[in-house]
Structure formats: C-alpha cells, structure tokens
GROMACS .gro file of C-alpha atoms in nm:
model
  213
    1MET     CA    1   2.002  -1.415  -2.615
    2ASN     CA    2   2.287  -1.199  -2.531
    3ARG     CA    3   2.632  -1.265  -2.682
    4LEU     CA    4   2.892  -1.383  -2.462
    5SER     CA    5   3.296  -1.367  -2.422
    6LEU     CA    6   3.443  -1.614  -2.179
    7PHE     CA    7   3.839  -1.618  -2.180
    8LEU     CA    8   3.916  -1.974  -2.021
    9LEU     CA    9   4.197  -2.236  -2.079
   10ILE     CA   10   3.877  -2.459  -2.005
   11ILE     CA   11   3.621  -2.342  -2.226
   12VAL     CA   12   3.274  -2.277  -2.018
   13VAL     CA   13   2.943  -2.121  -2.137
   14CYS     CA   14   2.776  -1.851  -1.967
   15SER     CA   15   2.439  -1.715  -2.008
   16CYS     CA   16   2.415  -1.395  -1.791
   17SER     CA   17   2.174  -1.064  -1.779
   18ILE     CA   18   2.515  -0.859  -1.775
   19SER     CA   19   2.649  -1.021  -2.106
   20GLN     CA   20   2.920  -1.016  -2.347
   21GLU     CA   21   2.901  -0.823  -2.687
   22GLU     CA   22   3.244  -0.911  -2.824
   23LYS     CA   23   3.448  -1.245  -2.818
   24ALA     CA   24   3.806  -1.338  -2.806
   25LYS     CA   25   3.929  -1.670  -2.973
   26LEU     CA   26   4.203  -1.730  -2.724
   27PRO     CA   27   4.233  -1.661  -2.364
   28ASP     CA   28   4.497  -1.418  -2.350
   29GLN     CA   29   4.585  -1.089  -2.124
   30ARG     CA   30   4.553  -0.860  -2.430
   31TYR     CA   31   4.192  -0.914  -2.462
   32TYR     CA   32   4.161  -0.837  -2.080
   33ASN     CA   33   4.312  -0.512  -2.104
   34GLU     CA   34   4.182  -0.392  -2.438
   35PHE     CA   35   3.805  -0.449  -2.297
   36LYS     CA   36   3.880  -0.286  -1.932
   37ASN     CA   37   4.009   0.016  -2.130
   38GLN     CA   38   3.688   0.056  -2.320
   39PHE     CA   39   3.542   0.200  -1.958
   40PRO     CA   40   3.601   0.468  -1.765
   41LYS     CA   41   3.894   0.451  -1.529
   42VAL     CA   42   3.684   0.527  -1.209
   43PHE     CA   43   3.469   0.227  -1.321
   44THR     CA   44   3.726  -0.008  -1.313
   45SER     CA   45   4.007   0.111  -1.132
   46HIS     CA   46   3.953  -0.203  -0.851
   47PHE     CA   47   4.009  -0.441  -1.132
   48PRO     CA   48   4.349  -0.616  -1.136
   49ASP     CA   49   4.621  -0.500  -1.402
   50THR     CA   50   4.674  -0.866  -1.461
   51VAL     CA   51   4.472  -1.170  -1.464
   52TYR     CA   52   4.648  -1.412  -1.210
   53ASN     CA   53   4.508  -1.738  -1.321
   54PRO     CA   54   4.447  -1.879  -1.643
   55ILE     CA   55   4.112  -1.985  -1.573
   56PHE     CA   56   3.874  -1.705  -1.553
   57GLY     CA   57   3.548  -1.562  -1.687
   58LEU     CA   58   3.513  -1.226  -1.832
   59ILE     CA   59   3.169  -1.032  -1.885
   60ASN     CA   60   3.170  -0.702  -2.115
   61ASN     CA   61   2.848  -0.507  -2.254
   62LYS     CA   62   2.857  -0.173  -2.329
   63ASP     CA   63   2.510  -0.162  -2.473
   64SER     CA   64   2.309   0.076  -2.272
   65SER     CA   65   1.981   0.063  -2.409
   66ASP     CA   66   1.892  -0.216  -2.188
   67ASN     CA   67   1.979  -0.065  -1.875
   68ASN     CA   68   2.257  -0.342  -1.857
   69VAL     CA   69   2.619  -0.207  -1.889
   70GLY     CA   70   2.891  -0.390  -1.725
   71PHE     CA   71   3.193  -0.511  -1.692
   72VAL     CA   72   3.299  -0.861  -1.443
   73LEU     CA   73   3.594  -1.038  -1.404
   74ILE     CA   74   3.571  -1.364  -1.211
   75GLU     CA   75   3.893  -1.539  -1.136
   76SER     CA   76   3.924  -1.889  -0.970
   77ASP     CA   77   4.208  -2.025  -0.755
   78ALA     CA   78   4.260  -1.744  -0.517
   79ASP     CA   79   4.468  -1.866  -0.225
   80PHE     CA   80   4.438  -1.703   0.102
   81GLU     CA   81   4.734  -1.434   0.055
   82ARG     CA   82   4.591  -1.351  -0.244
   83ILE     CA   83   4.254  -1.263  -0.134
   84LYS     CA   84   4.429  -1.092   0.174
   85LYS     CA   85   4.601  -0.902  -0.067
   86ILE     CA   86   4.279  -0.776  -0.244
   87GLU     CA   87   4.120  -0.723   0.101
   88LYS     CA   88   4.419  -0.484   0.191
   89SER     CA   89   4.412  -0.293  -0.122
   90PHE     CA   90   4.093  -0.113  -0.038
   91GLY     CA   91   4.094  -0.152   0.356
   92ASN     CA   92   3.770   0.029   0.480
   93ASN     CA   93   3.705   0.218   0.174
   94PHE     CA   94   3.379   0.092   0.101
   95GLN     CA   95   3.033   0.154   0.143
   96TYR     CA   96   2.895  -0.179   0.235
   97HIS     CA   97   3.016  -0.536   0.335
   98GLY     CA   98   2.816  -0.814   0.415
   99LYS     CA   99   2.712  -1.177   0.296
  100TYR     CA  100   2.556  -1.236  -0.045
  101SER     CA  101   2.210  -1.327  -0.053
  102PHE     CA  102   1.991  -1.259  -0.340
  103ASP     CA  103   1.666  -1.238  -0.201
  104ASN     CA  104   1.806  -0.984   0.067
  105SER     CA  105   2.037  -0.786  -0.155
  106PHE     CA  106   1.952  -0.476  -0.345
  107VAL     CA  107   1.972  -0.668  -0.678
  108VAL     CA  108   2.010  -0.452  -1.021
  109ASN     CA  109   1.775  -0.609  -1.295
  110ARG     CA  110   1.639  -0.855  -1.025
  111PHE     CA  111   1.346  -0.916  -1.229
  112LYS     CA  112   1.531  -0.944  -1.555
  113ASN     CA  113   1.304  -1.254  -1.679
  114ILE     CA  114   0.972  -1.163  -1.494
  115ASN     CA  115   0.731  -1.124  -1.818
  116VAL     CA  116   0.591  -0.813  -1.722
  117ASN     CA  117   0.503  -0.482  -1.946
  118ASN     CA  118   0.503  -0.189  -1.729
  119ILE     CA  119   0.630  -0.056  -1.388
  120ASP     CA  120   0.266  -0.114  -1.250
  121SER     CA  121   0.289  -0.496  -1.341
  122LEU     CA  122   0.615  -0.499  -1.167
  123LYS     CA  123   0.483  -0.347  -0.858
  124LEU     CA  124   0.183  -0.572  -0.843
  125ALA     CA  125   0.428  -0.874  -0.891
  126VAL     CA  126   0.662  -0.774  -0.601
  127PRO     CA  127   0.514  -0.498  -0.414
  128VAL     CA  128   0.756  -0.526  -0.101
  129PHE     CA  129   1.078  -0.451  -0.364
  130PHE     CA  130   0.940  -0.117  -0.460
  131ASP     CA  131   0.789  -0.021  -0.116
  132SER     CA  132   1.051  -0.124   0.152
  133VAL     CA  133   1.306   0.096   0.277
  134LYS     CA  134   1.509  -0.191   0.343
  135TYR     CA  135   1.624  -0.196  -0.023
  136SER     CA  136   1.567   0.164  -0.130
  137LYS     CA  137   1.842   0.275   0.104
  138ASN     CA  138   2.080  -0.008   0.050
  139TYR     CA  139   2.349  -0.024  -0.180
  140PRO     CA  140   2.311  -0.207  -0.530
  141ILE     CA  141   2.490  -0.486  -0.657
  142PRO     CA  142   2.487  -0.684  -1.005
  143ASN     CA  143   2.222  -0.964  -1.078
  144PHE     CA  144   2.477  -1.251  -1.021
  145ARG     CA  145   2.193  -1.506  -1.026
  146ASP     CA  146   2.152  -1.526  -1.385
  147CYS     CA  147   2.536  -1.637  -1.437
  148PHE     CA  148   2.583  -1.978  -1.506
  149PHE     CA  149   2.895  -2.166  -1.626
  150SER     CA  150   2.793  -2.500  -1.735
  151ASP     CA  151   3.138  -2.681  -1.748
  152ASN     CA  152   3.238  -2.494  -1.421
  153PRO     CA  153   2.968  -2.445  -1.225
  154ASP     CA  154   3.202  -2.334  -0.911
  155LEU     CA  155   3.222  -2.016  -1.076
  156GLN     CA  156   2.880  -1.922  -0.958
  157ILE     CA  157   2.800  -1.664  -0.694
  158ASP     CA  158   2.655  -1.807  -0.432
  159GLU     CA  159   2.598  -1.733  -0.031
  160THR     CA  160   2.924  -1.830   0.015
  161PHE     CA  161   3.048  -1.477  -0.101
  162GLU     CA  162   3.103  -1.187   0.070
  163ILE     CA  163   3.034  -0.822  -0.086
  164TYR     CA  164   3.201  -0.541  -0.097
  165VAL     CA  165   3.042  -0.224  -0.228
  166LEU     CA  166   3.333   0.038  -0.304
  167ASP     CA  167   3.117   0.249  -0.461
  168SER     CA  168   2.771   0.347  -0.605
  169LYS     CA  169   2.589   0.640  -0.720
  170LYS     CA  170   2.257   0.724  -0.820
  171GLY     CA  171   2.167   0.896  -1.204
  172ASN     CA  172   2.320   0.866  -1.553
  173LEU     CA  173   2.693   0.987  -1.469
  174TYR     CA  174   2.876   0.898  -1.776
  175PRO     CA  175   2.752   1.049  -2.123
  176GLU     CA  176   2.875   0.746  -2.305
  177PHE     CA  177   2.654   0.562  -2.157
  178ILE     CA  178   2.327   0.722  -2.102
  179SER     CA  179   2.035   0.452  -1.996
  180LYS     CA  180   1.661   0.524  -2.017
  181LYS     CA  181   1.496   0.523  -1.677
  182ASN     CA  182   1.485   0.146  -1.550
  183ILE     CA  183   1.142   0.010  -1.476
  184GLN     CA  184   1.281  -0.252  -1.284
  185MET     CA  185   1.458  -0.018  -1.012
  186PRO     CA  186   1.268   0.151  -0.765
  187GLU     CA  187   1.313   0.519  -0.717
  188PRO     CA  188   1.584   0.741  -0.703
  189TRP     CA  189   1.752   0.431  -0.823
  190ASP     CA  190   1.612   0.417  -1.180
  191ASN     CA  191   1.978   0.479  -1.320
  192GLY     CA  192   2.272   0.471  -1.168
  193TYR     CA  193   2.624   0.260  -1.111
  194SER     CA  194   2.782   0.050  -0.848
  195LYS     CA  195   3.138  -0.141  -0.858
  196GLY     CA  196   3.282  -0.376  -0.614
  197ILE     CA  197   3.426  -0.697  -0.555
  198ALA     CA  198   3.273  -1.037  -0.407
  199ILE     CA  199   3.487  -1.290  -0.247
  200SER     CA  200   3.446  -1.663  -0.138
  201LYS     CA  201   3.721  -1.752   0.050
  202LYS     CA  202   3.559  -2.137   0.083
  203LYS     CA  203   3.567  -2.134  -0.297
  204LYS     CA  204   3.895  -1.943  -0.348
  205ILE     CA  205   3.709  -1.698  -0.610
  206VAL     CA  206   3.720  -1.316  -0.703
  207ALA     CA  207   3.438  -1.154  -0.874
  208TYR     CA  208   3.528  -0.785  -0.973
  209TRP     CA  209   3.233  -0.580  -1.119
  210GLY     CA  210   3.179  -0.231  -1.275
  211ILE     CA  211   2.778  -0.179  -1.365
  212MET     CA  212   2.552   0.097  -1.513
  213TRP     CA  213   2.186   0.112  -1.555
   0.00000   0.00000   0.00000
C-alpha cells in the first residue's frame, strides 16, 4: 500500500493512487511549502502560497517508476469570495473547463486497480477508452476516484465539482521525473503531465493538482 501524508487538525486517512511518500507529524504551513518546493515551479505555480484553512489534505509522490508523480492539495471551507478570487486568478487561461465525471473524463491511471498484465489485456477489457477520439483528444485529469478520506468523506471529489485543466502536455518533460511508457494511457498520451484546479461551490472545497505519468 502506498504511504500517505495528510495534514489535518482532524486526522483523516486517505487511500489514493496519487499517494504520499513522506509523512509529517503536525499540520504545519512549513511542510506544505517544503513539499511544494520539491517540484518544478511551473508544475505548482497555480497552488496557493498559504493554506487558508487548517483542515486540508496534502498528497505528495515523487516516485516516477509507477507513472504516478503527483502533488495535490485539497482545501475545505472555501467561501464564495475565496472561490471567486481563485477563478479570477487564472481568468480564461485554461485548456478545459467542465463538470467532473469519472465516466466521461480523460482520467490518468483510470485502470489502476484492474488486474491485467499488459496493454492487450487492457484494450480487451475497455476497448472504447483506447479507441475513442472522445478520450484521446480530451485533456487529462487525476484519478480522484481512488481517494477516500474515512473521517471526512466530504473531501471526496464528486460530480459537484467543476474541473479546470490549466495546462497539459504529452511526453516526458522533466528530467528528474522520467517515467516508462504508461500502458494505462492511449497513445500519444502514454507519458505526460497535467495541472489544474477542481472546485465545488456546493461543498466549498478547492482541489489543486499537478500530476506526471
């Protein structure tokens, strides 16, 4: 099982495909800055300088061997003015904006828990995903479905969220995070990166992500 690190005043447990490789004992702004600075600035430029609410989840993984590099911050209790400020910060500078839907989104590592051994088995299991232009020309987002906060299920990303993909590109772009070809992704997205923000005005939650695979 992947190691996790969640910084919460209320302790929660998360089992997530974008996992944590380091663990901090206390919820502290210093740990957030320390982990964020371990990634290229272009990868985290949309993240806040300060965590605004003491109840938040932080996921940090730098192991590229499993096509699963990621840095994710999920903040709770984001009021209307805070969300409005976030949306204003990037304006129209995004590649994609739409409602979150696992079934209809281009999800990175969608088949994380399918027991298959090779790309041919995956294609047989879900041929529509690999053959459909609907996915191959879309913009990739994290696999949020694997995340579960047992003590705070409201932090789960669901259909109340709007997704903003701020940037995404194909290929191995960062020398420090080179990954092998990802058999879970259709060509030419077998390697790549994505960064963006997910917002639920109903639940008052904002999730920031940067992922590479």
